[in-house]
């Protein structure tokens, strides 16, 4: 997904571009048919950014026949979480929004989230969004577990095996 999809900074503008000159955003893909073997080429165009727009406009999903009521948008969920903290933390939290995980590596996601949060934040707060990548949680756990202060929490294989039987 991060190779072929992206988050549009301005969804309407990219949609217009896709209609006027689709070659600007088209990509050719090879589809491998698991059942019959072989590959078949196909093009994706506005699907590249339409599929990610649901993160910011969940109501797009509710337009399908089988959809349930949408939840909040990504930026609204972040703002709601920040709003549920002490008011004196709001400015600091808006300056330190951290993204981690596979979907957060989509090109344009951090910029769009920053734009949307800036638009909604009160008083023109300075919003900064940092993307750490998909392996940030793993690296953090690895660093923490390797710290000498953490060694008393280690569980060795023989102890695990003896206590889980």
Short mmCIF file of N, CA and C in Angstrom, two decimals:
data_model
loop_
_atom_site.label_atom_id
_atom_site.label_comp_id
_atom_site.label_asym_id
_atom_site.label_seq_id
_atom_site.Cartn_x
_atom_site.Cartn_y
_atom_site.Cartn_z
N UNK A 1 0.81 -1.21 0.00
CA UNK A 1 0.00 0.00 0.00
C UNK A 1 0.85 1.26 0.00
N UNK A 2 1.98 1.23 0.73
CA UNK A 2 2.78 2.46 0.77
C UNK A 2 3.53 2.69 -0.52
N UNK A 3 3.63 1.66 -1.36
CA UNK A 3 4.30 1.82 -2.65
C UNK A 3 3.38 2.42 -3.71
N UNK A 4 2.09 2.09 -3.64
CA UNK A 4 1.16 2.53 -4.69
C UNK A 4 0.13 3.55 -4.23
N UNK A 5 -0.13 3.61 -2.95
CA UNK A 5 -1.15 4.54 -2.44
C UNK A 5 -0.50 5.75 -1.79
N UNK A 6 -1.29 6.78 -1.60
CA UNK A 6 -0.83 7.97 -0.89
C UNK A 6 -2.03 8.69 -0.32
N UNK A 7 -1.76 9.58 0.62
CA UNK A 7 -2.80 10.42 1.21
C UNK A 7 -2.72 11.77 0.53
N UNK A 8 -3.83 12.19 -0.05
CA UNK A 8 -3.87 13.48 -0.76
C UNK A 8 -3.88 14.62 0.25
N UNK A 9 -3.03 15.60 0.00
CA UNK A 9 -3.03 16.81 0.83
C UNK A 9 -4.36 17.55 0.61
N UNK A 10 -4.82 17.57 -0.63
CA UNK A 10 -6.09 18.20 -0.99
C UNK A 10 -6.85 17.21 -1.87
N UNK A 11 -7.78 16.48 -1.27
CA UNK A 11 -8.50 15.41 -1.94
C UNK A 11 -9.21 15.90 -3.20
N UNK A 12 -9.92 17.01 -3.09
CA UNK A 12 -10.69 17.53 -4.23
C UNK A 12 -9.77 17.91 -5.38
N UNK A 13 -8.64 18.52 -5.08
CA UNK A 13 -7.68 18.90 -6.13
C UNK A 13 -7.12 17.67 -6.84
N UNK A 14 -6.75 16.64 -6.08
CA UNK A 14 -6.22 15.43 -6.70
C UNK A 14 -7.29 14.70 -7.50
N UNK A 15 -8.52 14.77 -7.05
CA UNK A 15 -9.62 14.16 -7.79
C UNK A 15 -9.82 14.87 -9.13
N UNK A 16 -9.74 16.18 -9.10
CA UNK A 16 -9.85 16.97 -10.33
C UNK A 16 -8.70 16.65 -11.28
N UNK A 17 -7.50 16.55 -10.75
CA UNK A 17 -6.33 16.20 -11.56
C UNK A 17 -6.51 14.83 -12.20
N UNK A 18 -7.03 13.89 -11.43
CA UNK A 18 -7.26 12.54 -11.95
C UNK A 18 -8.26 12.54 -13.09
N UNK A 19 -9.25 13.42 -13.03
CA UNK A 19 -10.25 13.52 -14.10
C UNK A 19 -9.68 14.20 -15.33
N UNK A 20 -8.90 15.25 -15.12
CA UNK A 20 -8.37 16.03 -16.25
C UNK A 20 -7.18 15.36 -16.92
N UNK A 21 -6.26 14.84 -16.14
CA UNK A 21 -5.07 14.22 -16.71
C UNK A 21 -4.65 13.03 -15.85
N UNK A 22 -5.32 11.89 -16.04
CA UNK A 22 -5.06 10.72 -15.19
C UNK A 22 -3.64 10.20 -15.27
N UNK A 23 -2.92 10.51 -16.34
CA UNK A 23 -1.56 9.99 -16.48
C UNK A 23 -0.63 10.54 -15.40
N UNK A 24 -1.00 11.66 -14.76
CA UNK A 24 -0.17 12.22 -13.70
C UNK A 24 -0.12 11.33 -12.46
N UNK A 25 -1.17 10.54 -12.24
CA UNK A 25 -1.19 9.72 -11.03
C UNK A 25 -1.36 8.23 -11.29
N UNK A 26 -1.54 7.84 -12.54
CA UNK A 26 -1.72 6.42 -12.86
C UNK A 26 -0.48 5.60 -12.53
N UNK A 27 -0.72 4.37 -12.15
CA UNK A 27 0.36 3.39 -11.96
C UNK A 27 -0.10 2.07 -12.56
N UNK A 28 0.83 1.38 -13.17
CA UNK A 28 0.55 0.04 -13.69
C UNK A 28 1.00 -0.98 -12.65
N UNK A 29 0.17 -1.98 -12.44
CA UNK A 29 0.48 -3.06 -11.50
C UNK A 29 0.37 -4.39 -12.21
N UNK A 30 1.05 -5.37 -11.68
CA UNK A 30 0.92 -6.74 -12.16
C UNK A 30 0.15 -7.52 -11.11
N UNK A 31 -0.94 -8.13 -11.53
CA UNK A 31 -1.74 -8.94 -10.63
C UNK A 31 -1.42 -10.40 -10.89
N UNK A 32 -1.08 -11.12 -9.84
CA UNK A 32 -0.79 -12.54 -9.97
C UNK A 32 -2.03 -13.31 -9.59
N UNK A 33 -2.50 -14.14 -10.51
CA UNK A 33 -3.68 -14.95 -10.26
C UNK A 33 -3.25 -16.22 -9.55
N UNK A 34 -3.59 -16.35 -8.29
CA UNK A 34 -3.18 -17.51 -7.49
C UNK A 34 -3.84 -18.80 -7.96
N UNK A 35 -5.04 -18.71 -8.46
CA UNK A 35 -5.77 -19.92 -8.85
C UNK A 35 -5.37 -20.44 -10.22
N UNK A 36 -5.14 -19.55 -11.16
CA UNK A 36 -4.90 -19.96 -12.53
C UNK A 36 -3.46 -19.75 -13.00
N UNK A 37 -2.65 -19.13 -12.18
CA UNK A 37 -1.26 -18.86 -12.56
C UNK A 37 -1.20 -17.69 -13.53
N UNK A 38 -0.01 -17.22 -13.78
CA UNK A 38 0.17 -16.11 -14.70
C UNK A 38 -0.11 -14.77 -14.04
N UNK A 39 0.16 -13.72 -14.78
CA UNK A 39 -0.08 -12.37 -14.28
C UNK A 39 -0.87 -11.59 -15.30
N UNK A 40 -1.49 -10.55 -14.83
CA UNK A 40 -2.26 -9.66 -15.71
C UNK A 40 -2.01 -8.23 -15.27
N UNK A 41 -1.70 -7.33 -16.20
CA UNK A 41 -1.48 -5.93 -15.83
C UNK A 41 -2.81 -5.20 -15.61
N UNK A 42 -2.81 -4.25 -14.72
CA UNK A 42 -3.97 -3.37 -14.57
C UNK A 42 -3.49 -2.02 -14.06
N UNK A 43 -4.33 -1.01 -14.25
CA UNK A 43 -4.00 0.36 -13.87
C UNK A 43 -4.77 0.77 -12.64
N UNK A 44 -4.13 1.56 -11.81
CA UNK A 44 -4.86 2.24 -10.75
C UNK A 44 -4.65 3.73 -10.95
N UNK A 45 -5.66 4.48 -10.65
CA UNK A 45 -5.59 5.93 -10.85
C UNK A 45 -6.01 6.62 -9.56
N UNK A 46 -7.21 7.12 -9.50
CA UNK A 46 -7.66 7.84 -8.30
C UNK A 46 -7.86 6.91 -7.11
N UNK A 47 -7.87 5.59 -7.36
CA UNK A 47 -7.95 4.64 -6.26
C UNK A 47 -6.76 4.79 -5.32
N UNK A 48 -5.65 5.30 -5.86
CA UNK A 48 -4.42 5.48 -5.07
C UNK A 48 -4.63 6.38 -3.87
N UNK A 49 -5.49 7.39 -4.01
CA UNK A 49 -5.73 8.29 -2.88
C UNK A 49 -7.15 8.19 -2.35
N UNK A 50 -8.09 7.65 -3.13
CA UNK A 50 -9.45 7.46 -2.64
C UNK A 50 -9.50 6.48 -1.47
N UNK A 51 -8.71 5.41 -1.57
CA UNK A 51 -8.75 4.38 -0.52
C UNK A 51 -8.23 4.90 0.81
N UNK A 52 -7.36 5.89 0.83
CA UNK A 52 -6.85 6.43 2.09
C UNK A 52 -7.70 7.58 2.63
N UNK A 53 -8.54 8.14 1.80
CA UNK A 53 -9.36 9.29 2.22
C UNK A 53 -10.32 8.92 3.33
N UNK A 54 -10.66 7.64 3.43
CA UNK A 54 -11.58 7.20 4.48
C UNK A 54 -11.02 7.46 5.88
N UNK A 55 -9.70 7.58 6.00
CA UNK A 55 -9.10 7.92 7.28
C UNK A 55 -9.53 9.31 7.75
N UNK A 56 -9.77 10.19 6.81
CA UNK A 56 -10.13 11.58 7.13
C UNK A 56 -11.60 11.87 6.90
N UNK A 57 -12.25 11.05 6.10
CA UNK A 57 -13.69 11.21 5.85
C UNK A 57 -14.36 9.84 5.91
N UNK A 58 -14.58 9.32 7.13
CA UNK A 58 -15.15 7.98 7.28
C UNK A 58 -16.55 7.85 6.68
N UNK A 59 -17.23 8.95 6.49
CA UNK A 59 -18.56 8.89 5.89
C UNK A 59 -18.51 8.34 4.47
N UNK A 60 -17.37 8.41 3.81
CA UNK A 60 -17.25 7.83 2.47
C UNK A 60 -17.55 6.34 2.50
N UNK A 61 -17.19 5.69 3.60
CA UNK A 61 -17.46 4.25 3.76
C UNK A 61 -18.95 4.00 3.89
N UNK A 62 -19.67 4.89 4.57
CA UNK A 62 -21.09 4.67 4.80
C UNK A 62 -21.91 4.81 3.54
N UNK A 63 -21.28 5.27 2.46
CA UNK A 63 -22.00 5.36 1.19
C UNK A 63 -22.20 3.99 0.56
N UNK A 64 -21.45 2.98 1.01
CA UNK A 64 -21.65 1.63 0.49
C UNK A 64 -22.84 0.99 1.17
N UNK A 65 -23.45 0.04 0.51
CA UNK A 65 -24.69 -0.56 1.00
C UNK A 65 -24.51 -1.32 2.31
N UNK A 66 -23.36 -1.96 2.52
CA UNK A 66 -23.17 -2.80 3.70
C UNK A 66 -22.50 -2.07 4.85
N UNK A 67 -22.34 -0.78 4.75
CA UNK A 67 -21.56 -0.05 5.75
C UNK A 67 -22.34 0.18 7.03
N UNK A 68 -21.62 0.17 8.13
CA UNK A 68 -22.19 0.55 9.42
C UNK A 68 -21.87 2.02 9.64
N UNK A 69 -22.40 2.56 10.72
CA UNK A 69 -22.14 3.97 11.02
C UNK A 69 -20.64 4.19 11.19
N UNK A 70 -20.11 5.21 10.55
CA UNK A 70 -18.66 5.44 10.64
C UNK A 70 -18.26 5.99 12.00
N UNK A 71 -17.01 5.72 12.38
CA UNK A 71 -16.45 6.28 13.59
C UNK A 71 -15.87 7.65 13.27
N UNK A 72 -15.14 8.21 14.20
CA UNK A 72 -14.56 9.53 13.95
C UNK A 72 -13.40 9.43 12.95
N UNK A 73 -13.10 10.55 12.35
CA UNK A 73 -11.95 10.62 11.45
C UNK A 73 -10.68 10.51 12.28
N UNK A 74 -9.56 10.26 11.62
CA UNK A 74 -8.28 10.15 12.31
C UNK A 74 -7.96 11.43 13.07
N UNK A 75 -8.08 12.56 12.40
CA UNK A 75 -7.74 13.82 13.07
C UNK A 75 -8.70 14.13 14.22
N UNK A 76 -9.97 13.77 14.07
CA UNK A 76 -10.92 14.00 15.16
C UNK A 76 -10.62 13.09 16.34
N UNK A 77 -10.24 11.83 16.07
CA UNK A 77 -9.90 10.91 17.16
C UNK A 77 -8.67 11.41 17.92
N UNK A 78 -7.67 11.92 17.21
CA UNK A 78 -6.47 12.46 17.86
C UNK A 78 -6.86 13.67 18.71
N UNK A 79 -7.65 14.57 18.14
CA UNK A 79 -8.06 15.77 18.87
C UNK A 79 -8.92 15.42 20.09
N UNK A 80 -9.80 14.42 19.94
CA UNK A 80 -10.62 13.98 21.08
C UNK A 80 -9.74 13.43 22.20
N UNK A 81 -8.73 12.64 21.83
CA UNK A 81 -7.82 12.08 22.83
C UNK A 81 -7.08 13.19 23.57
N UNK A 82 -6.62 14.17 22.82
CA UNK A 82 -5.90 15.30 23.44
C UNK A 82 -6.85 16.11 24.31
N UNK A 83 -8.07 16.30 23.86
CA UNK A 83 -9.06 17.07 24.62
C UNK A 83 -9.43 16.40 25.94
N UNK A 84 -9.24 15.10 26.04
CA UNK A 84 -9.56 14.38 27.27
C UNK A 84 -8.43 14.42 28.29
N UNK A 85 -7.39 15.19 28.01
CA UNK A 85 -6.30 15.36 28.97
C UNK A 85 -6.43 16.72 29.64
N UNK A 86 -5.57 16.99 30.56
CA UNK A 86 -5.54 18.28 31.24
C UNK A 86 -5.27 19.38 30.22
N UNK A 87 -5.98 20.50 30.35
CA UNK A 87 -5.84 21.61 29.40
C UNK A 87 -4.41 22.10 29.26
N UNK A 88 -3.65 22.06 30.33
CA UNK A 88 -2.28 22.56 30.25
C UNK A 88 -1.37 21.65 29.41
N UNK A 89 -1.84 20.47 29.04
CA UNK A 89 -1.05 19.57 28.19
C UNK A 89 -1.39 19.70 26.70
N UNK A 90 -2.49 20.31 26.38
CA UNK A 90 -2.96 20.36 24.99
C UNK A 90 -1.92 20.88 24.01
N UNK A 91 -1.30 22.00 24.31
CA UNK A 91 -0.32 22.59 23.40
C UNK A 91 0.87 21.67 23.22
N UNK A 92 1.36 21.10 24.32
CA UNK A 92 2.51 20.19 24.23
C UNK A 92 2.17 18.93 23.45
N UNK A 93 0.99 18.39 23.65
CA UNK A 93 0.59 17.18 22.93
C UNK A 93 0.41 17.45 21.43
N UNK A 94 -0.15 18.60 21.09
CA UNK A 94 -0.31 18.94 19.67
C UNK A 94 1.05 19.12 18.99
N UNK A 95 2.06 19.51 19.75
CA UNK A 95 3.41 19.65 19.19
C UNK A 95 4.14 18.32 19.10
N UNK A 96 3.54 17.26 19.66
CA UNK A 96 4.23 15.97 19.73
C UNK A 96 3.31 14.81 19.35
N UNK A 97 2.61 14.92 18.24
CA UNK A 97 1.79 13.82 17.74
C UNK A 97 2.73 12.83 17.06
N UNK A 98 2.68 11.57 17.50
CA UNK A 98 3.59 10.56 16.99
C UNK A 98 2.80 9.47 16.28
N UNK A 99 3.21 9.15 15.07
CA UNK A 99 2.60 8.08 14.29
C UNK A 99 3.54 6.89 14.26
N UNK A 100 2.98 5.70 14.41
CA UNK A 100 3.79 4.49 14.36
C UNK A 100 2.95 3.36 13.82
N UNK A 101 3.53 2.54 12.96
CA UNK A 101 2.82 1.40 12.39
C UNK A 101 2.80 1.48 10.88
N UNK A 102 2.40 0.41 10.24
CA UNK A 102 2.46 0.29 8.79
C UNK A 102 1.69 1.35 8.03
N UNK A 103 0.43 1.58 8.39
CA UNK A 103 -0.39 2.54 7.66
C UNK A 103 0.15 3.96 7.80
N UNK A 104 0.82 4.24 8.90
CA UNK A 104 1.33 5.59 9.11
C UNK A 104 2.48 5.93 8.18
N UNK A 105 3.00 4.94 7.45
CA UNK A 105 4.07 5.19 6.49
C UNK A 105 3.55 5.59 5.11
N UNK A 106 2.24 5.70 4.97
CA UNK A 106 1.69 6.15 3.69
C UNK A 106 2.20 7.54 3.36
N UNK A 107 2.70 7.74 2.16
CA UNK A 107 3.16 9.08 1.78
C UNK A 107 2.03 10.10 1.95
N UNK A 108 2.35 11.20 2.57
CA UNK A 108 1.39 12.29 2.74
C UNK A 108 0.56 12.23 4.01
N UNK A 109 0.58 11.12 4.73
CA UNK A 109 -0.29 10.99 5.91
C UNK A 109 0.08 11.99 7.00
N UNK A 110 1.34 12.10 7.34
CA UNK A 110 1.75 13.02 8.41
C UNK A 110 1.41 14.46 8.06
N UNK A 111 1.65 14.87 6.81
CA UNK A 111 1.34 16.25 6.39
C UNK A 111 -0.15 16.52 6.44
N UNK A 112 -0.95 15.56 5.97
CA UNK A 112 -2.41 15.76 5.97
C UNK A 112 -2.93 15.82 7.39
N UNK A 113 -2.44 14.94 8.26
CA UNK A 113 -2.89 14.95 9.65
C UNK A 113 -2.53 16.27 10.31
N UNK A 114 -1.33 16.77 10.05
CA UNK A 114 -0.91 18.07 10.60
C UNK A 114 -1.85 19.16 10.11
N UNK A 115 -2.17 19.16 8.82
CA UNK A 115 -3.07 20.18 8.25
C UNK A 115 -4.46 20.13 8.89
N UNK A 116 -4.99 18.93 9.01
CA UNK A 116 -6.34 18.77 9.57
C UNK A 116 -6.37 19.15 11.06
N UNK A 117 -5.34 18.77 11.81
CA UNK A 117 -5.30 19.14 13.22
C UNK A 117 -5.12 20.64 13.39
N UNK A 118 -4.30 21.24 12.55
CA UNK A 118 -4.10 22.70 12.61
C UNK A 118 -5.40 23.43 12.36
N UNK A 119 -6.18 22.92 11.42
CA UNK A 119 -7.47 23.54 11.09
C UNK A 119 -8.44 23.47 12.26
N UNK A 120 -8.42 22.35 13.00
CA UNK A 120 -9.36 22.15 14.10
C UNK A 120 -8.88 22.69 15.44
N UNK A 121 -7.57 22.81 15.61
CA UNK A 121 -7.03 23.22 16.91
C UNK A 121 -7.37 24.67 17.21
N UNK A 122 -7.62 24.94 18.46
CA UNK A 122 -7.98 26.29 18.89
C UNK A 122 -6.75 27.17 19.01
N UNK A 123 -6.90 28.41 18.69
CA UNK A 123 -5.84 29.39 18.89
C UNK A 123 -4.64 29.24 17.98
N UNK A 124 -4.81 28.60 16.84
CA UNK A 124 -3.69 28.46 15.91
C UNK A 124 -2.49 27.75 16.51
N UNK A 125 -2.75 26.68 17.24
CA UNK A 125 -1.67 25.95 17.90
C UNK A 125 -0.67 25.42 16.88
N UNK A 126 0.58 25.34 17.31
CA UNK A 126 1.66 24.78 16.49
C UNK A 126 1.54 23.26 16.54
N UNK A 127 1.12 22.66 15.44
CA UNK A 127 0.94 21.20 15.39
C UNK A 127 2.12 20.58 14.67
N UNK A 128 2.70 19.57 15.31
CA UNK A 128 3.79 18.84 14.69
C UNK A 128 3.48 17.35 14.75
N UNK A 129 3.61 16.69 13.61
CA UNK A 129 3.34 15.26 13.51
C UNK A 129 4.63 14.56 13.11
N UNK A 130 5.01 13.56 13.89
CA UNK A 130 6.25 12.83 13.64
C UNK A 130 5.89 11.38 13.29
N UNK A 131 6.44 10.88 12.21
CA UNK A 131 6.19 9.50 11.80
C UNK A 131 7.43 8.67 12.09
N UNK A 132 7.26 7.63 12.91
CA UNK A 132 8.39 6.82 13.34
C UNK A 132 8.60 5.56 12.50
N UNK A 133 7.64 5.18 11.70
CA UNK A 133 7.79 3.99 10.89
C UNK A 133 7.11 2.77 11.49
N UNK A 134 7.12 1.69 10.73
CA UNK A 134 6.37 0.51 11.13
C UNK A 134 7.05 -0.32 12.21
N UNK A 135 8.36 -0.16 12.38
CA UNK A 135 9.05 -1.00 13.36
C UNK A 135 9.42 -0.24 14.63
N UNK A 136 8.81 0.91 14.86
CA UNK A 136 9.15 1.73 16.02
C UNK A 136 8.83 1.02 17.33
N UNK A 137 7.69 0.34 17.41
CA UNK A 137 7.33 -0.36 18.64
C UNK A 137 8.32 -1.49 18.92
N UNK A 138 8.71 -2.20 17.89
CA UNK A 138 9.68 -3.28 18.04
C UNK A 138 11.02 -2.73 18.53
N UNK A 139 11.49 -1.65 17.91
CA UNK A 139 12.77 -1.06 18.31
C UNK A 139 12.71 -0.54 19.75
N UNK A 140 11.60 0.05 20.13
CA UNK A 140 11.45 0.54 21.50
C UNK A 140 11.47 -0.60 22.50
N UNK A 141 10.76 -1.67 22.20
CA UNK A 141 10.74 -2.83 23.10
C UNK A 141 12.12 -3.48 23.17
N UNK A 142 12.80 -3.55 22.06
CA UNK A 142 14.15 -4.12 22.02
C UNK A 142 15.11 -3.31 22.89
N UNK A 143 15.05 -1.99 22.75
CA UNK A 143 15.92 -1.11 23.53
C UNK A 143 15.61 -1.23 25.02
N UNK A 144 14.33 -1.21 25.35
CA UNK A 144 13.93 -1.30 26.75
C UNK A 144 14.33 -2.64 27.36
N UNK A 145 14.09 -3.72 26.65
CA UNK A 145 14.39 -5.04 27.20
C UNK A 145 15.88 -5.28 27.35
N UNK A 146 16.70 -4.59 26.57
CA UNK A 146 18.15 -4.76 26.66
C UNK A 146 18.77 -3.93 27.78
N UNK A 147 18.01 -3.03 28.36
CA UNK A 147 18.53 -2.18 29.44
C UNK A 147 18.79 -3.02 30.69
N UNK A 148 19.90 -2.78 31.36
CA UNK A 148 20.24 -3.56 32.56
C UNK A 148 19.14 -3.52 33.64
N UNK A 149 18.44 -2.39 33.77
CA UNK A 149 17.38 -2.26 34.78
C UNK A 149 16.19 -3.18 34.48
N UNK A 150 16.12 -3.68 33.29
CA UNK A 150 14.97 -4.46 32.85
C UNK A 150 15.25 -5.97 32.94
N UNK A 151 16.48 -6.38 33.20
CA UNK A 151 16.85 -7.79 33.15
C UNK A 151 16.12 -8.64 34.17
N UNK A 152 15.73 -8.07 35.30
CA UNK A 152 15.01 -8.88 36.29
C UNK A 152 13.61 -9.28 35.79
N UNK A 153 13.14 -8.68 34.73
CA UNK A 153 11.85 -9.04 34.15
C UNK A 153 11.96 -10.11 33.08
N UNK A 154 13.16 -10.45 32.68
CA UNK A 154 13.35 -11.45 31.63
C UNK A 154 12.77 -12.79 32.07
N UNK A 155 12.18 -13.50 31.13
CA UNK A 155 11.69 -14.86 31.36
C UNK A 155 12.47 -15.77 30.42
N UNK A 156 13.21 -16.70 31.02
CA UNK A 156 14.01 -17.61 30.22
C UNK A 156 13.17 -18.79 29.77
N UNK A 157 13.56 -19.40 28.67
CA UNK A 157 12.79 -20.46 28.03
C UNK A 157 12.48 -21.62 29.00
N UNK A 158 13.46 -22.08 29.76
CA UNK A 158 13.21 -23.22 30.65
C UNK A 158 12.18 -22.89 31.73
N UNK A 159 12.22 -21.66 32.24
CA UNK A 159 11.22 -21.25 33.24
C UNK A 159 9.84 -21.12 32.60
N UNK A 160 9.81 -20.56 31.41
CA UNK A 160 8.53 -20.42 30.69
C UNK A 160 7.92 -21.81 30.46
N UNK A 161 8.75 -22.73 29.94
CA UNK A 161 8.25 -24.08 29.65
C UNK A 161 7.76 -24.78 30.91
N UNK A 162 8.48 -24.63 32.03
CA UNK A 162 8.09 -25.33 33.25
C UNK A 162 6.82 -24.74 33.87
N UNK A 163 6.59 -23.44 33.68
CA UNK A 163 5.42 -22.82 34.31
C UNK A 163 4.18 -22.76 33.41
N UNK A 164 4.31 -23.15 32.18
CA UNK A 164 3.15 -23.08 31.26
C UNK A 164 2.61 -24.47 30.92
N UNK A 165 3.15 -25.51 31.58
CA UNK A 165 2.66 -26.88 31.30
C UNK A 165 1.49 -27.21 32.16
#
